[in-house]
Amino acid sequence: MLKIFKSVKEWRAFRQRDQFFGKTIGFVPTMGNLHLGHRALIERSVRENDFTVLSIFVNPTQFNNREDLEKYPRTQEADIRMVEGVRADYILMPEYDCLYPDDYTYRVQESVISKFMEGRSRPGHFDGMLTVVLKLLQLVRATRAYFGEKDYQQLQLVRGLVDAFFIDTEIVACSTVRDENGLALSSRNSRLSEGDYDKAVQFAKILQSEKSSKAVCERLDEMGIEVDYIEDGSGRRFGAVNVGGVRLIDNYDLKVNEKVERE
Ligand code: PAF
């Protein structure tokens, strides 16, 4: 039966139990408002591990914009029902003071990858993300932790984090889950109006279909979609736009596009 921990102290005591000895633990960190993308991560963890731990914590230190933090959808009851349905074992749902006894006086900073794209547009975002992920990885001591490729820069940074700090957790990358129109699932999608949803779908399509990042920018511009960046790198194309006040990010593997064109 699903067990929920709000206290870090109780979780730490529980984690010492013999029942975990010699067993594999999968971990899925989230900020709640769970959708089918999260569900795919949790299901994979349940398949691949003896126990699955999920965290639900809207991490204030990774929001550089107060309004974005306040508007972040909080759907605790529905989230718990979903987690029960996919048979995960434990949820960590700590309060800020419990997870940040230092009140964020200690923090993790990366100085290369975190400086462009999302890092350039959202100063401090990756410091907050890396800090909370380090705390959670230390608490869970998982065999594997599951991250979606939609937040690709985050995934790269978390991989670097476990290498830099010798954390014995394997980081498992999971493909982006899209809706029937190709839009990458995100908690932010629920804030899109009907008209803005159509624009968001166009963003996903154009990002993938145009030959160059410059052509993507031009097409988005023509459609009145505000572009933050469109960049190609590491064999992928990355994009961030603002649609009706909602920030959306996405990325594609350029090699997959080349293969489709050849066929
Ligand atoms: O991807 C997210 O939802 C968050 O950045 C994470 C990894 C849960 C850290 O707060």
Tab-separated table of C-alpha atoms and ligand atoms in Angstrom, residues 29-32 38 55 57-59 62 72 125 128-129 132-133 136 147 151 154 158, ligand 1:
chain	number	residue	atom	x	y	z
A	29	PRO	CA	11.258	13.340	-8.771
A	30	THR	CA	8.293	15.587	-9.650
A	31	MET	CA	6.667	18.878	-8.774
A	32	GLY	CA	3.222	17.252	-8.876
A	38	HIS	CA	5.043	11.383	-15.322
A	55	SER	CA	8.680	12.975	-4.719
A	57	PHE	CA	7.619	19.100	-4.142
A	58	VAL	CA	7.044	22.419	-5.889
A	59	ASN	CA	10.578	23.648	-5.470
A	62	GLN	CA	14.058	26.929	-9.130
A	72	TYR	CA	2.049	26.389	-10.741
A	125	HIS	CA	16.703	28.184	-12.177
A	128	GLY	CA	17.636	25.626	-7.492
A	129	MET	CA	16.923	22.525	-9.573
A	132	VAL	CA	16.877	20.103	-4.741
A	133	VAL	CA	17.793	17.108	-6.917
A	136	LEU	CA	16.413	14.241	-2.987
A	147	PHE	CA	14.068	11.944	-15.939
A	151	ASP	CA	13.761	18.897	-20.045
A	154	GLN	CA	18.041	19.464	-16.916
A	158	VAL	CA	21.632	15.956	-13.477
B	1	PAF	O1	11.473	18.367	-13.683
B	1	PAF	C1	10.948	18.708	-12.594
B	1	PAF	O2	9.750	18.513	-12.369
B	1	PAF	C2	11.806	19.392	-11.555
B	1	PAF	O3	12.760	20.206	-12.133
B	1	PAF	C3	12.445	18.409	-10.555
B	1	PAF	C4	13.435	17.489	-11.244
B	1	PAF	C5	11.368	17.578	-9.882
B	1	PAF	C6	13.196	19.187	-9.478
B	1	PAF	O4	12.352	20.023	-8.766
